[in-house]
Tab-separated table of N, CA and C in Angstrom:
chain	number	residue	atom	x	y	z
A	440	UNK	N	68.849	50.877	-48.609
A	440	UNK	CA	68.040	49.973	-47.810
A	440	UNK	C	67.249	50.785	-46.797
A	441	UNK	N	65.612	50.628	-46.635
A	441	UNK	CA	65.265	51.168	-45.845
A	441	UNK	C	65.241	50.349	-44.478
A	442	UNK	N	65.222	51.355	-43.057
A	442	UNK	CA	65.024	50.627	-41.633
A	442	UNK	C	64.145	51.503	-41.083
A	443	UNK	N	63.045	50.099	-40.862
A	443	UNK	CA	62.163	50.297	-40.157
A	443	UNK	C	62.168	50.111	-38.305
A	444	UNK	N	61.814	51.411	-37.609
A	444	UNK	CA	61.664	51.176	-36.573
A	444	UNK	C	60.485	51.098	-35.984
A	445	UNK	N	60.420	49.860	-34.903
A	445	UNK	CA	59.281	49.454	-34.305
A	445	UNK	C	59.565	49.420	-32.974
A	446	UNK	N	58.662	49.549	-32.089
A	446	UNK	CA	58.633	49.523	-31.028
A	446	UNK	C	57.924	48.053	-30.404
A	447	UNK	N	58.814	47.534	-29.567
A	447	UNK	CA	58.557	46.601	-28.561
A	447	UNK	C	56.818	45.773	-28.932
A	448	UNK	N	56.007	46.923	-28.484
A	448	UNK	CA	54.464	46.529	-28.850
A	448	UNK	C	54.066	45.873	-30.434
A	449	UNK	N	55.262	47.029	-31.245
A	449	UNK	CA	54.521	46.739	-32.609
A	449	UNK	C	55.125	45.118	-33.242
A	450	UNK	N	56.383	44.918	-32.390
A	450	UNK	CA	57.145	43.631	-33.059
A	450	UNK	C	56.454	42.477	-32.405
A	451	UNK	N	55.916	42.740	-31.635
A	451	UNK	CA	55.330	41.297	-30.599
A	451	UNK	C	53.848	41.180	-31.442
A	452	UNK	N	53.140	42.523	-32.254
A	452	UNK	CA	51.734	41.998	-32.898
A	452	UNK	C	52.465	41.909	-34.169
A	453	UNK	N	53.444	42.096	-34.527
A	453	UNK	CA	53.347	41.620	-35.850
A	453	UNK	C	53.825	39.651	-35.415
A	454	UNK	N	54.479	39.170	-34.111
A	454	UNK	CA	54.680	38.367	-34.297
A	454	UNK	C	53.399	37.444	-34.477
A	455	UNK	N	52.782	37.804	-33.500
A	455	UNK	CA	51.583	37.619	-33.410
A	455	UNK	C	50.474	37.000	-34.375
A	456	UNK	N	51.075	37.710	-35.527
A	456	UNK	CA	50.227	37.672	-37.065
A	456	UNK	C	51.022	36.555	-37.317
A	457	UNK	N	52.117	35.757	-37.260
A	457	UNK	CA	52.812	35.209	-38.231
A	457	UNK	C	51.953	33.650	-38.123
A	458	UNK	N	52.186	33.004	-38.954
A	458	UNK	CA	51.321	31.810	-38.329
A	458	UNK	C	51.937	30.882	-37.473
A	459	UNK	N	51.305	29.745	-36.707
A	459	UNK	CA	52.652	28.777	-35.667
A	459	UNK	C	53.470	28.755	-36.294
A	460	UNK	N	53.371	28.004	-37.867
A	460	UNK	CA	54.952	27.283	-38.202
A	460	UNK	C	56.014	28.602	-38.462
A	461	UNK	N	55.585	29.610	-38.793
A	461	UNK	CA	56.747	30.897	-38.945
A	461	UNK	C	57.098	31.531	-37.176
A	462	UNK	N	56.344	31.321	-36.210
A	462	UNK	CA	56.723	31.328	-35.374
A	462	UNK	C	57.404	30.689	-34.176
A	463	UNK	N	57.022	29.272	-34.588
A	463	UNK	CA	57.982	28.193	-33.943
A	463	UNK	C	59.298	28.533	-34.802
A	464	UNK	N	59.525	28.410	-35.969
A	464	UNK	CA	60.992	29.133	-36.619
A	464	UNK	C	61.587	30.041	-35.973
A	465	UNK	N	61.008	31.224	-35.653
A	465	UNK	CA	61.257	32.049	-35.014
A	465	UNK	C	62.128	32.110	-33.620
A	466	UNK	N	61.226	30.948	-32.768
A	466	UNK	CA	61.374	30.885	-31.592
A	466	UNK	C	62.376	30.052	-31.606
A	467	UNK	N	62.778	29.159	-32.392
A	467	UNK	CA	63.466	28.229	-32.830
A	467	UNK	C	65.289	28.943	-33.044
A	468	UNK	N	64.990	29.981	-33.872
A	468	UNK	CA	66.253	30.724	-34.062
A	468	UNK	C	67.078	31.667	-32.867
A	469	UNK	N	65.483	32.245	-32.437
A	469	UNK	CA	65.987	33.013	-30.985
A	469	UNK	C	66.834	32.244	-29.604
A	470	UNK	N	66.011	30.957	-29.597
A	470	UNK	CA	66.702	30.480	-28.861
A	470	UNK	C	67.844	29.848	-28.959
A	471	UNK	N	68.689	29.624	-29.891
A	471	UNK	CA	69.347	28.917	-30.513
A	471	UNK	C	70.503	30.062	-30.631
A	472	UNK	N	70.221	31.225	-30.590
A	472	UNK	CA	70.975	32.709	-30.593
A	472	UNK	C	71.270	32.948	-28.856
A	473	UNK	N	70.728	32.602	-27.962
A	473	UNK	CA	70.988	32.613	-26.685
A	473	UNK	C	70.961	31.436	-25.780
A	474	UNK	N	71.073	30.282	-26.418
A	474	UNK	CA	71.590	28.881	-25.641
A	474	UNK	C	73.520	28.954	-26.089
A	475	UNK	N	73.627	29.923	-27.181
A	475	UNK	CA	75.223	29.680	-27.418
A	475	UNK	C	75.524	30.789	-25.787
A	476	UNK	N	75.114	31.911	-25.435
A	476	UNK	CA	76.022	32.558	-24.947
A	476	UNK	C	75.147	31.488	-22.841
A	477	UNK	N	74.414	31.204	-22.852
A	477	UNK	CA	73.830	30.013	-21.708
A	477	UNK	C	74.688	29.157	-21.357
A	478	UNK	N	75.273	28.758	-22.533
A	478	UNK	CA	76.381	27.048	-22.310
A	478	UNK	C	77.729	28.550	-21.640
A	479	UNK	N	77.774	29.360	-22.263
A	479	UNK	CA	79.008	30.348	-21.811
A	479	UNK	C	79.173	30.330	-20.677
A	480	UNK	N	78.221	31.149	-20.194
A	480	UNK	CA	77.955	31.239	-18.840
A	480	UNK	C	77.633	29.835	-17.801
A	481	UNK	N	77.222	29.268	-18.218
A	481	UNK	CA	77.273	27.546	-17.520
A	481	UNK	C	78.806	27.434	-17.193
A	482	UNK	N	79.897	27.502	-18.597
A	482	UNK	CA	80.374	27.063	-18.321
A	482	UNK	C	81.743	27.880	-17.224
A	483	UNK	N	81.350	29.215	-17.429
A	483	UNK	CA	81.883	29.707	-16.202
A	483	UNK	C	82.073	29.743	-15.122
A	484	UNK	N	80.286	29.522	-14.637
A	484	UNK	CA	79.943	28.930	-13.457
A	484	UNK	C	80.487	27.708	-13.022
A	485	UNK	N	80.474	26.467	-13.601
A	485	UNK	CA	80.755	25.546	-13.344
A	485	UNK	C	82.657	25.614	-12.969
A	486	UNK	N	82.999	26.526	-13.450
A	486	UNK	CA	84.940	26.651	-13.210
A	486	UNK	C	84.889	27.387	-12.301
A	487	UNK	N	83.891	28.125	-11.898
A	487	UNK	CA	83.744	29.220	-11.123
A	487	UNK	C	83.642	27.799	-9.578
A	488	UNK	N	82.711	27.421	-10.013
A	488	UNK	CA	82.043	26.164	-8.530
A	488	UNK	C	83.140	25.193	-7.897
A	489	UNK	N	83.951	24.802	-9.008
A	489	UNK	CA	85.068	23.749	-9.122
A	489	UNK	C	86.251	24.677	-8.365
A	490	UNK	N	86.751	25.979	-8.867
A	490	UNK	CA	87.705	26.847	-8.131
A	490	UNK	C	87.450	26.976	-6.777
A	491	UNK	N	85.984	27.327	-6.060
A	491	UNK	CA	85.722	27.236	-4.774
A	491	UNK	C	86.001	26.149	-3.960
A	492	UNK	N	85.411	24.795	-4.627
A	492	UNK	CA	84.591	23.957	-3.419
A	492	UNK	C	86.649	23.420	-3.572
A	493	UNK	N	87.297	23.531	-4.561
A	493	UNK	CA	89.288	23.020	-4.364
A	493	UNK	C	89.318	24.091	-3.218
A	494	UNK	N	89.277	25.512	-3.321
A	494	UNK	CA	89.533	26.564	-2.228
A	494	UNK	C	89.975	25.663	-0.569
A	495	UNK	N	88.514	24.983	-0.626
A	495	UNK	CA	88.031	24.602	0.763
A	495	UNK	C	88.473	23.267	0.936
A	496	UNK	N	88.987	22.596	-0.245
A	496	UNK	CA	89.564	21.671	0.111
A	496	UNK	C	88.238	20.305	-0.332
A	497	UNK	N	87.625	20.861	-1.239
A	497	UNK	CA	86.486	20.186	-1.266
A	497	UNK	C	86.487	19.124	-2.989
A	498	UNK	N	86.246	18.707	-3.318
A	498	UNK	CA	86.459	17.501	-4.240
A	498	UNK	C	85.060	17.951	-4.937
């Protein structure tokens, strides 16, 4: 298998080329690849917020 390396510039014009609907896909997958580790971190925060505001005595 060959691997091709591209640099930053060259992956953003090839996205560039793709047409909307291959790039809404795109954008579609990417985000969908970093809303899983988002809800993560949400939900840390949120145990994180809940551990404090009990700390203080807070509801």
């Amino acid at each position: 298998m060959v691997v091709l390396q591209l640099d930053d510039e060259q992956v953003i014009e090839l996205v560039n080329q793709l047409s909307n609907e291959k790039q809404l896909r795109l954008y579609q997958v990417l985000i969908k690849k970093r809303r899983d580790r988002w809800i993560e971190l949400s939900n840390i925060g949120q145990a994180g917020a809940r551990r404090a505001a009990s700390d203080r005595g807070l509801d």
